[in-house]
Amino acid sequence: MTDGAPEEDDVTTALLARHLHHRRSGFIDELVVAARSVLPPAKRPSGDEVTTEDATGALRLVPDVRRDLDRAEVALIESVLDRGWTWEQLGVAYGDRSKQAMQQHYRRRGGKRTWPAGERPPRVTPEESPHRLTSGELDPADVAAVHAAIAALLSTAHDVAEEHTVDGAWVAFDPDGDLVEQFATIGLDALPRLEVACRTAAEAITGMVQAGWNRRDPGREARRLRSWTERLRDENRDLASWLDRVPDGLLLPRVDRPLVVGQRRRVHPDSVEIGPDDVDRVRASIAQALARMEQHQSTTDQIVEELRRRQAELGDA
């Protein structure tokens, strides 16, 4: 070995230690602590830096830890099945696995028990479950609206994908890349379209489900609306949805700049110019926005009054 060899070994060890330090997790830290605990006090490394000796010592513990985890997993699976769950139910809760995949997983971990079908309660079908709506409780019109909204979402996603491809490949958004360059390539026009389509589909599904539960329990909605937080959430959601649906043709002013009647529609640094033919349409759009905001304000005022009553009920204390 040359005189330079020990120095090179030190450099390699330092690089490896830094690599291990950056990849550390709480579990690795526990293994390192356990590995150090079996060493004589004089040989235990000082400081928090993970050395190559720490890594190899921790590795020696991994097989025992893996066996302990397998035994714990088997015990938990058996506990769940002993309480009446089926393999199908366990598979869904354990990563959306099939019955066969769940059974194979149990066997690979060392499980040997079986559960006769007679020992389990009968399987509840979706139609019989109290936690699921039946097809008869769903309004066909609501179901059709969900189908239409999902179809529109898929169509919008397809159109966006067709419009934003380079050499036949979808231009994906990379959060670690150059954002300015990506937005210049993809453009921002597609983002509102996708957001509105997603929100419309979500609202259709929510409306269908809520209507179904209300048919099963007519008093459910009244009980829910006794909560001011639910009423405020509904109102804010409706207001945001209304703003999304306002078409550009209404020419709703959205920035705090004076409106001036001019030759054509233009946005200036200190004003918004409106063409003479658009004045009536702008007036109508402002009137609609005011009516909707007054409705929103009415709901908010009711909630404020309710909270003040609750505050008064507690007294000055």
mmCIF file of C-alpha atoms in Angstrom:
data_model
loop_
_atom_site.group_PDB
_atom_site.id
_atom_site.type_symbol
_atom_site.label_atom_id
_atom_site.label_comp_id
_atom_site.label_asym_id
_atom_site.label_seq_id
_atom_site.Cartn_x
_atom_site.Cartn_y
_atom_site.Cartn_z
ATOM 1 C CA MET A 1 0.000 0.000 0.000
ATOM 2 C CA THR A 2 1.356 3.422 -0.923
ATOM 3 C CA ASP A 3 1.487 6.398 1.380
ATOM 4 C CA GLY A 4 -1.595 7.829 -0.306
ATOM 5 C CA ALA A 5 -3.801 4.779 0.266
ATOM 6 C CA PRO A 6 -4.916 5.549 3.838
ATOM 7 C CA GLU A 7 -5.909 9.074 2.809
ATOM 8 C CA GLU A 8 -7.992 7.694 -0.103
ATOM 9 C CA ASP A 9 -9.696 5.243 2.264
ATOM 10 C CA ASP A 10 -10.533 8.090 4.597
ATOM 11 C CA VAL A 11 -12.061 10.051 1.725
ATOM 12 C CA THR A 12 -14.153 7.045 0.649
ATOM 13 C CA THR A 13 -15.363 6.463 4.203
ATOM 14 C CA ALA A 14 -16.289 10.139 4.591
ATOM 15 C CA LEU A 15 -18.254 10.116 1.322
ATOM 16 C CA LEU A 16 -20.122 6.970 2.362
ATOM 17 C CA ALA A 17 -20.891 8.429 5.786
ATOM 18 C CA ARG A 18 -22.333 11.570 4.217
ATOM 19 C CA HIS A 19 -24.420 9.457 1.830
ATOM 20 C CA LEU A 20 -25.826 7.419 4.713
ATOM 21 C CA HIS A 21 -26.530 10.561 6.710
ATOM 22 C CA HIS A 22 -28.661 12.059 3.928
ATOM 23 C CA ARG A 23 -30.639 8.823 3.528
ATOM 24 C CA ARG A 24 -31.323 8.310 7.246
ATOM 25 C CA SER A 25 -34.775 7.735 8.660
ATOM 26 C CA GLY A 26 -36.150 7.119 12.111
ATOM 27 C CA PHE A 27 -36.104 3.370 11.535
ATOM 28 C CA ILE A 28 -32.445 3.425 10.429
ATOM 29 C CA ASP A 29 -31.571 5.486 13.495
ATOM 30 C CA GLU A 30 -33.166 2.837 15.714
ATOM 31 C CA LEU A 31 -31.172 0.087 14.019
ATOM 32 C CA VAL A 32 -27.952 2.062 14.403
ATOM 33 C CA VAL A 33 -28.620 2.650 18.106
ATOM 34 C CA ALA A 34 -29.326 -1.065 18.589
ATOM 35 C CA ALA A 35 -26.136 -2.013 16.732
ATOM 36 C CA ARG A 36 -24.036 0.361 18.810
ATOM 37 C CA SER A 37 -25.546 -0.914 22.062
ATOM 38 C CA VAL A 38 -23.860 -4.321 21.694
ATOM 39 C CA LEU A 39 -20.409 -2.748 21.288
ATOM 40 C CA PRO A 40 -18.093 -2.122 24.232
ATOM 41 C CA PRO A 41 -18.347 1.502 25.393
ATOM 42 C CA ALA A 42 -14.811 2.225 24.234
ATOM 43 C CA LYS A 43 -15.651 1.175 20.641
ATOM 44 C CA ARG A 44 -18.928 3.057 20.298
ATOM 45 C CA PRO A 45 -18.684 5.958 17.812
ATOM 46 C CA SER A 46 -19.233 9.426 19.198
ATOM 47 C CA GLY A 47 -21.553 11.951 17.586
ATOM 48 C CA ASP A 48 -24.542 11.503 15.308
ATOM 49 C CA GLU A 49 -22.671 10.731 12.078
ATOM 50 C CA VAL A 50 -23.415 7.239 10.731
ATOM 51 C CA THR A 51 -20.223 5.330 9.970
ATOM 52 C CA THR A 52 -19.702 2.317 7.738
ATOM 53 C CA GLU A 53 -19.359 0.195 10.904
ATOM 54 C CA ASP A 54 -22.763 1.490 12.014
ATOM 55 C CA ALA A 55 -24.280 0.538 8.661
ATOM 56 C CA THR A 56 -22.851 -2.992 8.664
ATOM 57 C CA GLY A 57 -23.863 -3.502 12.302
ATOM 58 C CA ALA A 58 -27.402 -2.358 11.533
ATOM 59 C CA LEU A 59 -27.535 -4.635 8.492
ATOM 60 C CA ARG A 60 -26.786 -7.655 10.677
ATOM 61 C CA LEU A 61 -29.952 -6.863 12.654
ATOM 62 C CA VAL A 62 -32.223 -6.621 9.602
ATOM 63 C CA PRO A 63 -32.958 -10.388 9.226
ATOM 64 C CA ASP A 64 -34.106 -10.619 12.858
ATOM 65 C CA VAL A 65 -36.173 -7.456 12.490
ATOM 66 C CA ARG A 66 -37.749 -8.805 9.293
ATOM 67 C CA ARG A 67 -38.698 -12.048 11.055
ATOM 68 C CA ASP A 68 -40.221 -10.065 13.930
ATOM 69 C CA LEU A 69 -42.223 -7.945 11.473
ATOM 70 C CA ASP A 70 -43.456 -11.059 9.658
ATOM 71 C CA ARG A 71 -44.597 -12.592 12.940
ATOM 72 C CA ALA A 72 -46.337 -9.363 13.945
ATOM 73 C CA GLU A 73 -48.043 -9.131 10.533
ATOM 74 C CA VAL A 74 -49.274 -12.728 10.759
ATOM 75 C CA ALA A 75 -50.604 -12.131 14.279
ATOM 76 C CA LEU A 76 -52.487 -8.995 13.169
ATOM 77 C CA ILE A 77 -54.000 -10.726 10.125
ATOM 78 C CA GLU A 78 -55.151 -13.623 12.293
ATOM 79 C CA SER A 79 -56.627 -11.225 14.850
ATOM 80 C CA VAL A 80 -58.703 -9.492 12.161
ATOM 81 C CA LEU A 81 -59.946 -12.765 10.666
ATOM 82 C CA ASP A 82 -60.791 -14.104 14.136
ATOM 83 C CA ARG A 83 -63.130 -11.131 14.543
ATOM 84 C CA GLY A 84 -65.224 -12.118 11.544
ATOM 85 C CA TRP A 85 -63.617 -10.355 8.586
ATOM 86 C CA THR A 86 -63.358 -12.190 5.284
ATOM 87 C CA TRP A 87 -60.264 -12.449 3.108
ATOM 88 C CA GLU A 88 -61.997 -10.174 0.606
ATOM 89 C CA GLN A 89 -62.618 -7.458 3.196
ATOM 90 C CA LEU A 90 -59.080 -7.692 4.519
ATOM 91 C CA GLY A 91 -57.650 -7.522 1.004
ATOM 92 C CA VAL A 92 -59.545 -4.312 0.220
ATOM 93 C CA ALA A 93 -58.358 -2.675 3.458
ATOM 94 C CA TYR A 94 -54.793 -3.937 2.960
ATOM 95 C CA GLY A 95 -53.929 -2.337 -0.349
ATOM 96 C CA ASP A 96 -56.898 -3.289 -2.557
ATOM 97 C CA ARG A 97 -55.759 -6.910 -2.949
ATOM 98 C CA SER A 98 -57.837 -9.826 -4.093
ATOM 99 C CA LYS A 99 -58.816 -12.685 -1.802
ATOM 100 C CA GLN A 100 -56.216 -14.969 -3.386
ATOM 101 C CA ALA A 101 -53.453 -12.340 -3.178
ATOM 102 C CA MET A 102 -54.222 -11.742 0.499
ATOM 103 C CA GLN A 103 -54.128 -15.460 1.290
ATOM 104 C CA GLN A 104 -50.818 -15.868 -0.560
ATOM 105 C CA HIS A 105 -49.376 -12.891 1.301
ATOM 106 C CA TYR A 106 -50.389 -14.456 4.624
ATOM 107 C CA ARG A 107 -48.781 -17.789 3.688
ATOM 108 C CA ARG A 108 -45.544 -16.118 2.526
ATOM 109 C CA ARG A 109 -45.257 -14.448 5.917
ATOM 110 C CA GLY A 110 -45.440 -17.829 7.633
ATOM 111 C CA GLY A 111 -49.175 -18.026 8.395
ATOM 112 C CA LYS A 112 -50.571 -21.556 8.646
ATOM 113 C CA ARG A 113 -54.117 -21.212 9.996
ATOM 114 C CA THR A 114 -57.412 -21.574 8.125
ATOM 115 C CA TRP A 115 -60.859 -20.160 8.819
ATOM 116 C CA PRO A 116 -63.878 -22.283 7.855
ATOM 117 C CA ALA A 117 -66.524 -20.256 6.089
ATOM 118 C CA GLY A 118 -69.106 -21.278 8.688
ATOM 119 C CA GLU A 119 -67.232 -19.389 11.413
ATOM 120 C CA ARG A 120 -67.638 -16.038 9.647
ATOM 121 C CA PRO A 121 -70.782 -13.932 9.490
ATOM 122 C CA PRO A 122 -72.543 -13.863 6.120
ATOM 123 C CA ARG A 123 -71.093 -11.353 3.716
ATOM 124 C CA VAL A 124 -73.107 -8.148 3.426
ATOM 125 C CA THR A 125 -73.774 -7.104 -0.147
ATOM 126 C CA PRO A 126 -73.675 -3.427 -1.169
ATOM 127 C CA GLU A 127 -77.476 -3.449 -1.494
ATOM 128 C CA GLU A 128 -77.826 -4.675 2.117
ATOM 129 C CA SER A 129 -75.183 -2.477 3.757
ATOM 130 C CA PRO A 130 -76.527 0.405 5.875
ATOM 131 C CA HIS A 131 -73.480 2.433 4.830
ATOM 132 C CA ARG A 132 -74.129 2.257 1.083
ATOM 133 C CA LEU A 133 -76.882 3.634 -1.074
ATOM 134 C CA THR A 134 -78.952 1.290 -3.195
ATOM 135 C CA SER A 135 -79.670 1.912 -6.851
ATOM 136 C CA GLY A 136 -83.305 2.564 -5.964
ATOM 137 C CA GLU A 137 -82.307 5.471 -3.717
ATOM 138 C CA LEU A 138 -80.489 7.292 -6.529
ATOM 139 C CA ASP A 139 -82.446 9.632 -8.776
ATOM 140 C CA PRO A 140 -81.956 8.637 -12.443
ATOM 141 C CA ALA A 141 -81.633 12.325 -13.327
ATOM 142 C CA ASP A 142 -78.784 12.691 -10.801
ATOM 143 C CA VAL A 143 -77.087 9.587 -12.173
ATOM 144 C CA ALA A 144 -77.388 10.963 -15.717
ATOM 145 C CA ALA A 145 -75.856 14.270 -14.555
ATOM 146 C CA VAL A 146 -72.888 12.397 -13.070
ATOM 147 C CA HIS A 147 -72.408 10.458 -16.302
ATOM 148 C CA ALA A 148 -72.493 13.686 -18.306
ATOM 149 C CA ALA A 149 -70.057 15.459 -15.962
ATOM 150 C CA ILE A 150 -67.584 12.578 -16.049
ATOM 151 C CA ALA A 151 -67.852 12.372 -19.832
ATOM 152 C CA ALA A 152 -67.166 16.121 -20.054
ATOM 153 C CA LEU A 153 -64.162 15.760 -17.744
ATOM 154 C CA LEU A 154 -62.709 12.942 -19.843
ATOM 155 C CA SER A 155 -63.332 14.925 -23.022
ATOM 156 C CA THR A 156 -61.640 18.012 -21.558
ATOM 157 C CA ALA A 157 -58.643 15.977 -20.405
ATOM 158 C CA HIS A 158 -58.397 14.419 -23.869
ATOM 159 C CA ASP A 159 -58.572 17.806 -25.571
ATOM 160 C CA VAL A 160 -55.908 19.247 -23.277
ATOM 161 C CA ALA A 161 -53.661 16.265 -23.896
ATOM 162 C CA GLU A 162 -54.102 16.673 -27.648
ATOM 163 C CA GLU A 163 -53.328 20.381 -27.483
ATOM 164 C CA HIS A 164 -50.311 20.126 -25.203
ATOM 165 C CA THR A 165 -48.056 17.508 -26.712
ATOM 166 C CA VAL A 166 -44.586 17.862 -28.141
ATOM 167 C CA ASP A 167 -43.515 15.313 -30.764
ATOM 168 C CA GLY A 168 -46.444 13.127 -29.771
ATOM 169 C CA ALA A 169 -45.559 13.074 -26.050
ATOM 170 C CA TRP A 170 -47.603 14.713 -23.314
ATOM 171 C CA VAL A 171 -45.789 17.675 -21.792
ATOM 172 C CA ALA A 172 -45.825 16.737 -18.112
ATOM 173 C CA PHE A 173 -45.446 19.301 -15.370
ATOM 174 C CA ASP A 174 -42.171 18.882 -13.493
ATOM 175 C CA PRO A 175 -42.142 20.820 -10.177
ATOM 176 C CA ASP A 176 -38.340 20.580 -10.076
ATOM 177 C CA GLY A 177 -37.902 21.942 -13.595
ATOM 178 C CA ASP A 178 -37.875 25.438 -14.991
ATOM 179 C CA LEU A 179 -41.394 26.669 -14.214
ATOM 180 C CA VAL A 180 -41.243 29.649 -16.556
ATOM 181 C CA GLU A 181 -40.210 27.474 -19.475
ATOM 182 C CA GLN A 182 -42.860 24.835 -18.719
ATOM 183 C CA PHE A 183 -45.699 27.321 -18.451
ATOM 184 C CA ALA A 184 -44.516 28.973 -21.649
ATOM 185 C CA THR A 185 -44.764 25.567 -23.368
ATOM 186 C CA ILE A 186 -47.983 24.268 -21.803
ATOM 187 C CA GLY A 187 -49.709 27.569 -21.251
ATOM 188 C CA LEU A 188 -52.127 28.431 -18.478
ATOM 189 C CA ASP A 189 -55.326 28.298 -20.522
ATOM 190 C CA ALA A 190 -55.772 24.561 -19.934
ATOM 191 C CA LEU A 191 -55.579 24.748 -16.145
ATOM 192 C CA PRO A 192 -58.905 26.576 -15.517
ATOM 193 C CA ARG A 193 -60.654 24.282 -17.997
ATOM 194 C CA LEU A 194 -59.460 21.191 -16.165
ATOM 195 C CA GLU A 195 -60.255 22.679 -12.759
ATOM 196 C CA VAL A 196 -63.813 23.570 -13.749
ATOM 197 C CA ALA A 197 -64.381 20.134 -15.307
ATOM 198 C CA CYS A 198 -63.078 18.375 -12.183
ATOM 199 C CA ARG A 199 -65.152 20.559 -9.884
ATOM 200 C CA THR A 200 -68.291 20.045 -11.965
ATOM 201 C CA ALA A 201 -67.873 16.270 -11.812
ATOM 202 C CA ALA A 202 -67.230 16.373 -8.062
ATOM 203 C CA GLU A 203 -70.307 18.540 -7.486
ATOM 204 C CA ALA A 204 -72.483 16.186 -9.549
ATOM 205 C CA ILE A 205 -71.299 13.166 -7.553
ATOM 206 C CA THR A 206 -71.767 14.979 -4.228
ATOM 207 C CA GLY A 207 -75.256 16.113 -5.221
ATOM 208 C CA MET A 208 -76.265 12.615 -6.295
ATOM 209 C CA VAL A 209 -75.025 11.052 -3.046
ATOM 210 C CA GLN A 210 -76.567 13.711 -0.798
ATOM 211 C CA ALA A 211 -79.921 13.401 -2.548
ATOM 212 C CA GLY A 212 -79.788 9.625 -2.096
ATOM 213 C CA TRP A 213 -79.112 9.856 1.623
ATOM 214 C CA ASN A 214 -81.901 12.398 1.986
ATOM 215 C CA ARG A 215 -84.335 9.959 0.374
ATOM 216 C CA ARG A 216 -83.315 7.282 2.857
ATOM 217 C CA ASP A 217 -83.474 9.674 5.814
ATOM 218 C CA PRO A 218 -85.639 12.750 5.028
ATOM 219 C CA GLY A 219 -84.568 14.526 8.224
ATOM 220 C CA ARG A 220 -80.852 14.155 7.571
ATOM 221 C CA GLU A 221 -80.410 17.387 5.613
ATOM 222 C CA ALA A 222 -82.323 19.438 8.192
ATOM 223 C CA ARG A 223 -80.099 18.081 10.964
ATOM 224 C CA ARG A 224 -76.987 18.863 8.949
ATOM 225 C CA LEU A 225 -78.024 22.440 8.261
ATOM 226 C CA ARG A 226 -78.430 23.127 11.967
ATOM 227 C CA SER A 227 -74.654 23.511 11.957
ATOM 228 C CA TRP A 228 -73.559 26.997 10.930
ATOM 229 C CA THR A 229 -70.241 25.588 9.702
ATOM 230 C CA GLU A 230 -72.105 23.375 7.231
ATOM 231 C CA ARG A 231 -74.228 26.302 6.018
ATOM 232 C CA LEU A 232 -71.147 28.483 5.572
ATOM 233 C CA ARG A 233 -69.316 25.711 3.741
ATOM 234 C CA ASP A 234 -72.279 25.224 1.401
ATOM 235 C CA GLU A 235 -72.549 28.945 0.733
ATOM 236 C CA ASN A 236 -68.839 29.397 -0.008
ATOM 237 C CA ARG A 237 -68.866 26.375 -2.287
ATOM 238 C CA ASP A 238 -71.914 27.650 -4.161
ATOM 239 C CA LEU A 239 -70.421 31.116 -4.539
ATOM 240 C CA ALA A 240 -67.149 29.744 -5.933
ATOM 241 C CA SER A 241 -69.091 27.485 -8.309
ATOM 242 C CA TRP A 242 -71.217 30.426 -9.504
ATOM 243 C CA LEU A 243 -68.113 32.506 -10.228
ATOM 244 C CA ASP A 244 -66.620 29.643 -12.231
ATOM 245 C CA ARG A 245 -69.751 29.345 -14.336
ATOM 246 C CA VAL A 246 -69.984 33.050 -15.201
ATOM 247 C CA PRO A 247 -69.198 33.118 -18.944
ATOM 248 C CA ASP A 248 -66.757 35.618 -20.346
ATOM 249 C CA GLY A 249 -69.572 36.929 -22.516
ATOM 250 C CA LEU A 250 -71.084 38.635 -19.477
ATOM 251 C CA LEU A 251 -68.017 40.886 -19.307
ATOM 252 C CA LEU A 252 -67.960 40.819 -15.513
ATOM 253 C CA PRO A 253 -65.317 43.288 -14.270
ATOM 254 C CA ARG A 254 -62.916 41.406 -11.992
ATOM 255 C CA VAL A 255 -60.264 44.021 -11.171
ATOM 256 C CA ASP A 256 -60.543 47.200 -9.124
ATOM 257 C CA ARG A 257 -60.081 49.713 -11.934
ATOM 258 C CA PRO A 258 -62.459 52.460 -13.111
ATOM 259 C CA LEU A 259 -64.693 51.572 -16.051
ATOM 260 C CA VAL A 260 -64.734 54.072 -18.896
ATOM 261 C CA VAL A 261 -66.801 54.015 -22.061
ATOM 262 C CA GLY A 262 -64.530 54.082 -25.088
ATOM 263 C CA GLN A 263 -64.200 52.611 -28.540
ATOM 264 C CA ARG A 264 -63.620 48.933 -27.691
ATOM 265 C CA ARG A 265 -62.886 46.587 -24.828
ATOM 266 C CA ARG A 266 -59.327 47.134 -23.576
ATOM 267 C CA VAL A 267 -57.531 46.906 -20.225
ATOM 268 C CA HIS A 268 -55.353 49.908 -19.415
ATOM 269 C CA PRO A 269 -52.949 50.269 -16.475
ATOM 270 C CA ASP A 270 -55.331 52.677 -14.706
ATOM 271 C CA SER A 271 -58.755 51.777 -16.192
ATOM 272 C CA VAL A 272 -60.824 49.282 -18.162
ATOM 273 C CA GLU A 273 -62.246 50.547 -21.429
ATOM 274 C CA ILE A 274 -65.690 49.272 -22.417
ATOM 275 C CA GLY A 275 -67.055 49.531 -25.933
ATOM 276 C CA PRO A 276 -70.397 51.339 -26.322
ATOM 277 C CA ASP A 277 -72.116 48.139 -27.502
ATOM 278 C CA ASP A 278 -71.043 46.299 -24.324
ATOM 279 C CA VAL A 279 -72.258 48.790 -21.728
ATOM 280 C CA ASP A 280 -75.661 47.145 -21.199
ATOM 281 C CA ARG A 281 -74.117 43.683 -20.929
ATOM 282 C CA VAL A 282 -71.626 44.896 -18.328
ATOM 283 C CA ARG A 283 -74.454 46.510 -16.347
ATOM 284 C CA ALA A 284 -76.372 43.211 -16.420
ATOM 285 C CA SER A 285 -73.335 41.216 -15.301
ATOM 286 C CA ILE A 286 -72.671 43.597 -12.399
ATOM 287 C CA ALA A 287 -76.326 43.365 -11.345
ATOM 288 C CA GLN A 288 -76.126 39.559 -11.306
ATOM 289 C CA ALA A 289 -72.908 39.630 -9.285
ATOM 290 C CA LEU A 290 -74.415 42.078 -6.780
ATOM 291 C CA ALA A 291 -77.508 39.905 -6.331
ATOM 292 C CA ARG A 292 -75.375 36.832 -5.737
ATOM 293 C CA MET A 293 -73.072 38.639 -3.286
ATOM 294 C CA GLU A 294 -76.083 40.021 -1.392
ATOM 295 C CA GLN A 295 -77.370 36.472 -1.038
ATOM 296 C CA HIS A 296 -73.961 35.438 0.271
ATOM 297 C CA GLN A 297 -73.930 38.390 2.679
ATOM 298 C CA SER A 298 -77.395 37.454 3.963
ATOM 299 C CA THR A 299 -76.198 33.964 4.871
ATOM 300 C CA THR A 300 -73.088 35.355 6.533
ATOM 301 C CA ASP A 301 -75.131 37.878 8.531
ATOM 302 C CA GLN A 302 -77.411 35.093 9.789
ATOM 303 C CA ILE A 303 -74.399 33.102 10.960
ATOM 304 C CA VAL A 304 -72.878 36.147 12.669
ATOM 305 C CA GLU A 305 -76.146 36.764 14.492
ATOM 306 C CA GLU A 306 -76.320 33.129 15.587
ATOM 307 C CA LEU A 307 -72.790 33.256 17.000
ATOM 308 C CA ARG A 308 -73.566 36.476 18.843
ATOM 309 C CA ARG A 309 -76.563 34.764 20.457
ATOM 310 C CA ARG A 310 -74.327 31.897 21.560
ATOM 311 C CA GLN A 311 -71.863 34.420 22.940
ATOM 312 C CA ALA A 312 -74.618 36.205 24.876
ATOM 313 C CA GLU A 313 -75.830 32.919 26.337
ATOM 314 C CA LEU A 314 -72.459 32.498 28.042
ATOM 315 C CA GLY A 315 -72.715 35.909 29.692
ATOM 316 C CA ASP A 316 -69.957 38.437 30.265
ATOM 317 C CA ALA A 317 -67.680 35.800 31.773
#
